[in-house]
Amino acid sequence: MKLKQLESYLGNLEQFSNPKIELEQYPTGSHIASRMLYTAENSFGDISGKVVADFGCGCGTLSIASALLGAEYVVGIDVDTESLEIAGENAEDLEVDINFVQCDINNLSLRGQIVDTVVMNPPFGTRKKGADMNFLAVAMKVASQAVYSLHKTTTRDHIKKTVLRDLNAKSAEVICELRYDVPQLYKFHKKKEVDIAVDLWRFVPQRDQER
Amino acid sequence: MRLLTHNMLSCNIKGVTNGFPLGLEIVKHEVKEVEFNSDFIRNMFVKIEWKALVDAAKSMGYEELPEEVDSSMLESDEFLKRFHHALLELHLEEGALVCPETGRKFPVVKGIPNMLLNEDEV
């Protein structure tokens, strides 16, 4: 599938009707999501034929992108009932098969090395400090092959240091810097729309035998 | 919920040490056809907890999986197709997952397991 085609499919997905600020629910824009998954597949071969888990899947954008790019089994995990409902409808509209699980990522317990790749657009931790790093810590335990994640560019040094030192990463690399459009979703947003710089990261966990 | 998902999930209550495999309580189950991909199924073989899969499939009335397996069986197309069916085509639509240690039930509604914990379980 071509990048443009993927972006246009994702652009038609239904997004949060009632975003919840405590969960830092922001839609993953089709521009960012398509580039994220397209790179994971075409530069690294981490999607097609794989088991992919989407942490904090929200309305399912990254899950659906994974399925469209040929992931063999996609698990979409979110804490929020409404999001999972919308995600389910989105998946149905595009006729892709996603396996949804309702769970708080912080308490997620997945056995073994079944998941190859984790993709996520985690909360940036602006409302609840450390939320981004908590997601990352769980993702690094679950993925056997790679973790793709978005984080604010301002946190780059901190993330690199923490992931290599504490989270058993073999490598941590920023694949590209993107602009994340934050639409005026919440009342406390004063400006109509802002965009912030975010990094698309690829982390490679150490395999068990290397630990 | 497919049985591959069941094979990954374990009880996430704080303090539980033996939270796998979760028992299945079945109110309604379904079979949905999935395209057979023998490479993927072969790949999954080493990652799956076999007994958990056999027992889960049995509780849905599917008894065609052998209790004992070894990798030589991966040569057999017949075996791979049964494995594929159990892993990917059987769905728990309505029911519950049950923690083997505490008996806590996690509801499965419209095919989605709800693993949310109460405050005193975190």
Tab-separated table of N, CA and C in Angstrom, chain B residues 28-122:
chain	number	residue	atom	x	y	z
B	28	LYS	N	-21.446	-17.429	25.373
B	28	LYS	CA	-21.668	-17.524	23.933
B	28	LYS	C	-20.320	-17.543	23.230
B	29	HIS	N	-20.142	-18.512	22.342
B	29	HIS	CA	-18.919	-18.467	21.542
B	29	HIS	C	-19.250	-18.572	20.069
B	30	GLU	N	-18.302	-18.164	19.247
B	30	GLU	CA	-18.539	-18.120	17.804
B	30	GLU	C	-17.329	-18.652	17.070
B	31	VAL	N	-17.560	-19.051	15.833
B	31	VAL	CA	-16.449	-19.423	14.964
B	31	VAL	C	-16.439	-18.450	13.797
B	32	LYS	N	-15.294	-17.784	13.589
B	32	LYS	CA	-15.175	-16.867	12.445
B	32	LYS	C	-13.965	-17.273	11.622
B	33	GLU	N	-14.213	-17.473	10.353
B	33	GLU	CA	-13.144	-17.959	9.486
B	33	GLU	C	-12.040	-16.918	9.284
B	34	VAL	N	-10.789	-17.401	9.303
B	34	VAL	CA	-9.635	-16.540	9.050
B	34	VAL	C	-8.764	-17.236	8.008
B	35	GLU	N	-8.195	-16.464	7.132
B	35	GLU	CA	-7.325	-17.023	6.100
B	35	GLU	C	-6.150	-17.765	6.747
B	36	PHE	N	-5.849	-18.929	6.236
B	36	PHE	CA	-4.801	-19.778	6.811
B	36	PHE	C	-3.421	-19.344	6.316
B	37	ASN	N	-2.529	-19.069	7.245
B	37	ASN	CA	-1.165	-18.673	6.892
B	37	ASN	C	-0.206	-19.614	7.630
B	38	SER	N	0.303	-20.602	6.892
B	38	SER	CA	1.055	-21.663	7.562
B	38	SER	C	2.356	-21.150	8.182
B	39	ASP	N	2.992	-20.149	7.581
B	39	ASP	CA	4.231	-19.600	8.164
B	39	ASP	C	3.966	-18.979	9.537
B	40	PHE	N	2.883	-18.225	9.590
B	40	PHE	CA	2.546	-17.561	10.855
B	40	PHE	C	2.237	-18.591	11.937
B	41	ILE	N	1.466	-19.594	11.574
B	41	ILE	CA	1.081	-20.622	12.533
B	41	ILE	C	2.314	-21.396	13.038
B	42	ARG	N	3.216	-21.713	12.117
B	42	ARG	CA	4.460	-22.392	12.519
B	42	ARG	C	5.247	-21.543	13.505
B	43	ASN	N	5.322	-20.255	13.198
B	43	ASN	CA	6.014	-19.304	14.046
B	43	ASN	C	5.454	-19.223	15.451
B	44	MET	N	4.122	-19.339	15.525
B	44	MET	CA	3.427	-19.204	16.803
B	44	MET	C	3.661	-20.409	17.706
B	45	PHE	N	3.968	-21.539	17.073
B	45	PHE	CA	4.039	-22.799	17.801
B	45	PHE	C	4.951	-22.717	19.031
B	46	VAL	N	6.128	-22.134	18.865
B	46	VAL	CA	7.071	-22.085	19.992
B	46	VAL	C	6.667	-21.066	21.055
B	47	LYS	N	5.769	-20.148	20.692
B	47	LYS	CA	5.428	-19.065	21.625
B	47	LYS	C	4.204	-19.373	22.479
B	48	ILE	N	3.453	-20.371	22.047
B	48	ILE	CA	2.172	-20.668	22.694
B	48	ILE	C	2.366	-21.620	23.884
B	49	GLU	N	1.590	-21.387	24.942
B	49	GLU	CA	1.500	-22.366	26.021
B	49	GLU	C	0.464	-23.394	25.566
B	50	TRP	N	0.955	-24.560	25.180
B	50	TRP	CA	0.096	-25.519	24.507
B	50	TRP	C	-1.088	-25.966	25.349
B	51	LYS	N	-0.814	-26.315	26.606
B	51	LYS	CA	-1.887	-26.852	27.439
B	51	LYS	C	-3.007	-25.830	27.620
B	52	ALA	N	-2.628	-24.575	27.792
B	52	ALA	CA	-3.637	-23.519	27.958
B	52	ALA	C	-4.533	-23.444	26.721
B	53	LEU	N	-3.919	-23.610	25.550
B	53	LEU	CA	-4.698	-23.562	24.308
B	53	LEU	C	-5.626	-24.769	24.197
B	54	VAL	N	-5.088	-25.949	24.489
B	54	VAL	CA	-5.898	-27.178	24.399
B	54	VAL	C	-7.115	-27.080	25.312
B	55	ASP	N	-6.874	-26.652	26.564
B	55	ASP	CA	-7.974	-26.580	27.527
B	55	ASP	C	-9.004	-25.526	27.126
B	56	ALA	N	-8.517	-24.377	26.656
B	56	ALA	CA	-9.442	-23.314	26.245
B	56	ALA	C	-10.299	-23.781	25.070
B	57	ALA	N	-9.647	-24.453	24.103
B	57	ALA	CA	-10.378	-24.932	22.926
B	57	ALA	C	-11.426	-25.966	23.349
B	58	LYS	N	-11.035	-26.839	24.276
B	58	LYS	CA	-11.966	-27.861	24.760
B	58	LYS	C	-13.185	-27.235	25.392
B	59	SER	N	-12.956	-26.190	26.183
B	59	SER	CA	-14.102	-25.571	26.857
B	59	SER	C	-15.064	-24.959	25.844
B	60	MET	N	-14.597	-24.747	24.603
B	60	MET	CA	-15.511	-24.290	23.556
B	60	MET	C	-15.987	-25.446	22.691
B	61	GLY	N	-15.724	-26.657	23.167
B	61	GLY	CA	-16.244	-27.827	22.466
B	61	GLY	C	-15.360	-28.309	21.325
B	62	TYR	N	-14.145	-27.772	21.196
B	62	TYR	CA	-13.254	-28.217	20.122
B	62	TYR	C	-12.192	-29.142	20.705
B	63	GLU	N	-12.248	-30.415	20.319
B	63	GLU	CA	-11.385	-31.403	20.977
B	63	GLU	C	-10.404	-32.054	20.017
B	64	GLU	N	-10.115	-31.396	18.919
B	64	GLU	CA	-9.272	-32.009	17.880
B	64	GLU	C	-7.778	-31.762	18.074
B	65	LEU	N	-7.386	-31.044	19.128
B	65	LEU	CA	-5.956	-30.795	19.339
B	65	LEU	C	-5.343	-31.909	20.168
B	66	PRO	N	-4.159	-32.403	19.795
B	66	PRO	CA	-3.492	-33.420	20.621
B	66	PRO	C	-2.995	-32.820	21.935
B	67	GLU	N	-3.007	-33.638	22.997
B	67	GLU	CA	-2.539	-33.153	24.300
B	67	GLU	C	-1.032	-32.943	24.287
B	68	GLU	N	-0.347	-33.875	23.646
B	68	GLU	CA	1.122	-33.802	23.596
B	68	GLU	C	1.539	-33.389	22.193
B	69	VAL	N	2.497	-32.480	22.124
B	69	VAL	CA	2.959	-32.040	20.807
B	69	VAL	C	4.477	-31.962	20.762
B	70	ASP	N	5.019	-32.104	19.563
B	70	ASP	CA	6.423	-31.776	19.358
B	70	ASP	C	6.562	-31.166	17.967
B	71	SER	N	7.726	-30.601	17.701
B	71	SER	CA	7.841	-29.765	16.505
B	71	SER	C	7.759	-30.566	15.204
B	72	SER	N	7.889	-31.908	15.299
B	72	SER	CA	7.777	-32.694	14.067
B	72	SER	C	6.360	-32.607	13.494
B	73	MET	N	5.402	-32.294	14.342
B	73	MET	CA	4.013	-32.192	13.885
B	73	MET	C	3.793	-31.019	12.933
B	74	LEU	N	4.732	-30.083	12.961
B	74	LEU	CA	4.591	-28.908	12.089
B	74	LEU	C	4.716	-29.275	10.607
B	75	GLU	N	5.149	-30.505	10.355
B	75	GLU	CA	5.211	-30.999	8.971
B	75	GLU	C	3.804	-31.309	8.441
B	76	SER	N	2.895	-31.548	9.368
B	76	SER	CA	1.566	-32.010	8.955
B	76	SER	C	0.603	-30.850	8.736
B	77	ASP	N	0.071	-30.764	7.522
B	77	ASP	CA	-0.878	-29.707	7.196
B	77	ASP	C	-2.148	-29.831	8.023
B	78	GLU	N	-2.540	-31.077	8.257
B	78	GLU	CA	-3.736	-31.349	9.028
B	78	GLU	C	-3.600	-30.759	10.442
B	79	PHE	N	-2.440	-31.004	11.048
B	79	PHE	CA	-2.183	-30.479	12.393
B	79	PHE	C	-2.201	-28.944	12.384
B	80	LEU	N	-1.520	-28.351	11.402
B	80	LEU	CA	-1.446	-26.882	11.338
B	80	LEU	C	-2.834	-26.263	11.206
B	81	LYS	N	-3.694	-26.941	10.446
B	81	LYS	CA	-5.042	-26.387	10.250
B	81	LYS	C	-5.873	-26.443	11.529
B	82	ARG	N	-5.685	-27.510	12.283
B	82	ARG	CA	-6.397	-27.606	13.569
B	82	ARG	C	-5.891	-26.542	14.546
B	83	PHE	N	-4.577	-26.399	14.574
B	83	PHE	CA	-3.939	-25.396	15.422
B	83	PHE	C	-4.452	-24.000	15.041
B	84	HIS	N	-4.468	-23.719	13.747
B	84	HIS	CA	-4.978	-22.451	13.220
B	84	HIS	C	-6.415	-22.205	13.674
B	85	HIS	N	-7.234	-23.249	13.551
B	85	HIS	CA	-8.645	-23.115	13.912
B	85	HIS	C	-8.792	-22.747	15.390
B	86	ALA	N	-8.061	-23.471	16.249
B	86	ALA	CA	-8.178	-23.229	17.687
B	86	ALA	C	-7.644	-21.845	18.065
B	87	LEU	N	-6.541	-21.481	17.482
B	87	LEU	CA	-5.851	-20.248	17.875
B	87	LEU	C	-6.571	-18.993	17.373
B	88	LEU	N	-7.102	-19.056	16.157
B	88	LEU	CA	-7.568	-17.823	15.506
B	88	LEU	C	-9.058	-17.790	15.147
B	89	GLU	N	-9.697	-18.941	15.105
B	89	GLU	CA	-11.082	-18.918	14.615
B	89	GLU	C	-12.137	-19.083	15.706
B	90	LEU	N	-11.738	-19.587	16.866
B	90	LEU	CA	-12.695	-19.694	17.974
B	90	LEU	C	-12.713	-18.377	18.744
B	91	HIS	N	-13.903	-17.852	18.972
B	91	HIS	CA	-14.035	-16.576	19.686
B	91	HIS	C	-14.915	-16.733	20.908
B	92	LEU	N	-14.473	-16.184	22.023
B	92	LEU	CA	-15.373	-16.031	23.160
B	92	LEU	C	-16.071	-14.678	22.995
B	93	GLU	N	-17.384	-14.721	22.803
B	93	GLU	CA	-18.134	-13.471	22.584
B	93	GLU	C	-18.670	-12.909	23.904
B	94	GLU	N	-19.276	-13.786	24.690
B	94	GLU	CA	-19.836	-13.352	25.978
B	94	GLU	C	-19.457	-14.378	27.036
B	95	GLY	N	-19.018	-13.889	28.185
B	95	GLY	CA	-18.636	-14.802	29.254
B	95	GLY	C	-17.669	-14.123	30.195
B	96	ALA	N	-16.681	-14.883	30.680
B	96	ALA	CA	-15.720	-14.298	31.607
B	96	ALA	C	-14.410	-15.074	31.587
B	97	LEU	N	-13.350	-14.367	31.996
B	97	LEU	CA	-12.061	-14.997	32.251
B	97	LEU	C	-11.914	-15.075	33.765
B	98	VAL	N	-11.411	-16.207	34.240
B	98	VAL	CA	-11.378	-16.419	35.683
B	98	VAL	C	-9.942	-16.626	36.149
B	99	CYS	N	-9.530	-15.809	37.133
B	99	CYS	CA	-8.168	-15.920	37.677
B	99	CYS	C	-8.014	-17.271	38.373
B	100	PRO	N	-6.979	-18.041	38.014
B	100	PRO	CA	-6.815	-19.377	38.604
B	100	PRO	C	-6.452	-19.321	40.087
B	101	GLU	N	-5.944	-18.190	40.548
B	101	GLU	CA	-5.500	-18.109	41.939
B	101	GLU	C	-6.593	-17.566	42.861
B	102	THR	N	-7.263	-16.500	42.419
B	102	THR	CA	-8.224	-15.830	43.295
B	102	THR	C	-9.676	-16.096	42.918
B	103	GLY	N	-9.921	-16.599	41.721
B	103	GLY	CA	-11.292	-16.806	41.278
B	103	GLY	C	-11.970	-15.531	40.785
B	104	ARG	N	-11.267	-14.408	40.818
B	104	ARG	CA	-11.805	-13.127	40.316
B	104	ARG	C	-12.191	-13.282	38.847
B	105	LYS	N	-13.378	-12.771	38.525
B	105	LYS	CA	-13.847	-12.885	37.142
B	105	LYS	C	-13.664	-11.588	36.382
B	106	PHE	N	-13.143	-11.708	35.184
B	106	PHE	CA	-13.024	-10.567	34.282
B	106	PHE	C	-14.036	-10.770	33.156
B	107	PRO	N	-15.049	-9.885	33.079
B	107	PRO	CA	-16.101	-10.106	32.089
B	107	PRO	C	-15.609	-9.946	30.645
B	108	VAL	N	-16.190	-10.735	29.767
B	108	VAL	CA	-15.951	-10.577	28.331
B	108	VAL	C	-17.279	-10.187	27.707
B	109	VAL	N	-17.346	-8.989	27.166
B	109	VAL	CA	-18.589	-8.472	26.599
B	109	VAL	C	-18.339	-8.075	25.151
B	110	LYS	N	-19.194	-8.527	24.259
B	110	LYS	CA	-19.041	-8.282	22.826
B	110	LYS	C	-17.639	-8.637	22.351
B	111	GLY	N	-17.100	-9.711	22.901
B	111	GLY	CA	-15.794	-10.190	22.463
B	111	GLY	C	-14.606	-9.464	23.070
B	112	ILE	N	-14.854	-8.466	23.935
B	112	ILE	CA	-13.731	-7.710	24.515
B	112	ILE	C	-13.564	-8.039	25.995
B	113	PRO	N	-12.419	-8.638	26.363
B	113	PRO	CA	-12.179	-8.898	27.780
B	113	PRO	C	-11.911	-7.599	28.535
B	114	ASN	N	-12.520	-7.481	29.688
B	114	ASN	CA	-12.340	-6.287	30.502
B	114	ASN	C	-11.415	-6.624	31.677
B	115	MET	N	-10.148	-6.186	31.556
B	115	MET	CA	-9.132	-6.511	32.552
B	115	MET	C	-8.924	-5.361	33.545
B	116	LEU	N	-9.875	-4.416	33.575
B	116	LEU	CA	-9.740	-3.284	34.504
B	116	LEU	C	-9.792	-3.789	35.941
B	117	LEU	N	-8.979	-3.169	36.789
B	117	LEU	CA	-8.921	-3.581	38.182
B	117	LEU	C	-9.629	-2.566	39.073
B	118	ASN	N	-10.117	-3.038	40.225
B	118	ASN	CA	-10.639	-2.120	41.236
B	118	ASN	C	-9.458	-1.512	41.988
B	119	GLU	N	-9.748	-0.419	42.682
B	119	GLU	CA	-8.664	0.291	43.376
B	119	GLU	C	-7.877	-0.605	44.320
B	120	ASP	N	-8.587	-1.499	45.007
B	120	ASP	CA	-7.896	-2.335	45.996
B	120	ASP	C	-7.150	-3.520	45.374
B	121	GLU	N	-7.174	-3.594	44.053
B	121	GLU	CA	-6.473	-4.710	43.395
B	121	GLU	C	-5.179	-4.262	42.709
B	122	VAL	N	-4.958	-2.940	42.699
B	122	VAL	CA	-3.816	-2.398	41.956
B	122	VAL	C	-2.552	-2.438	42.811
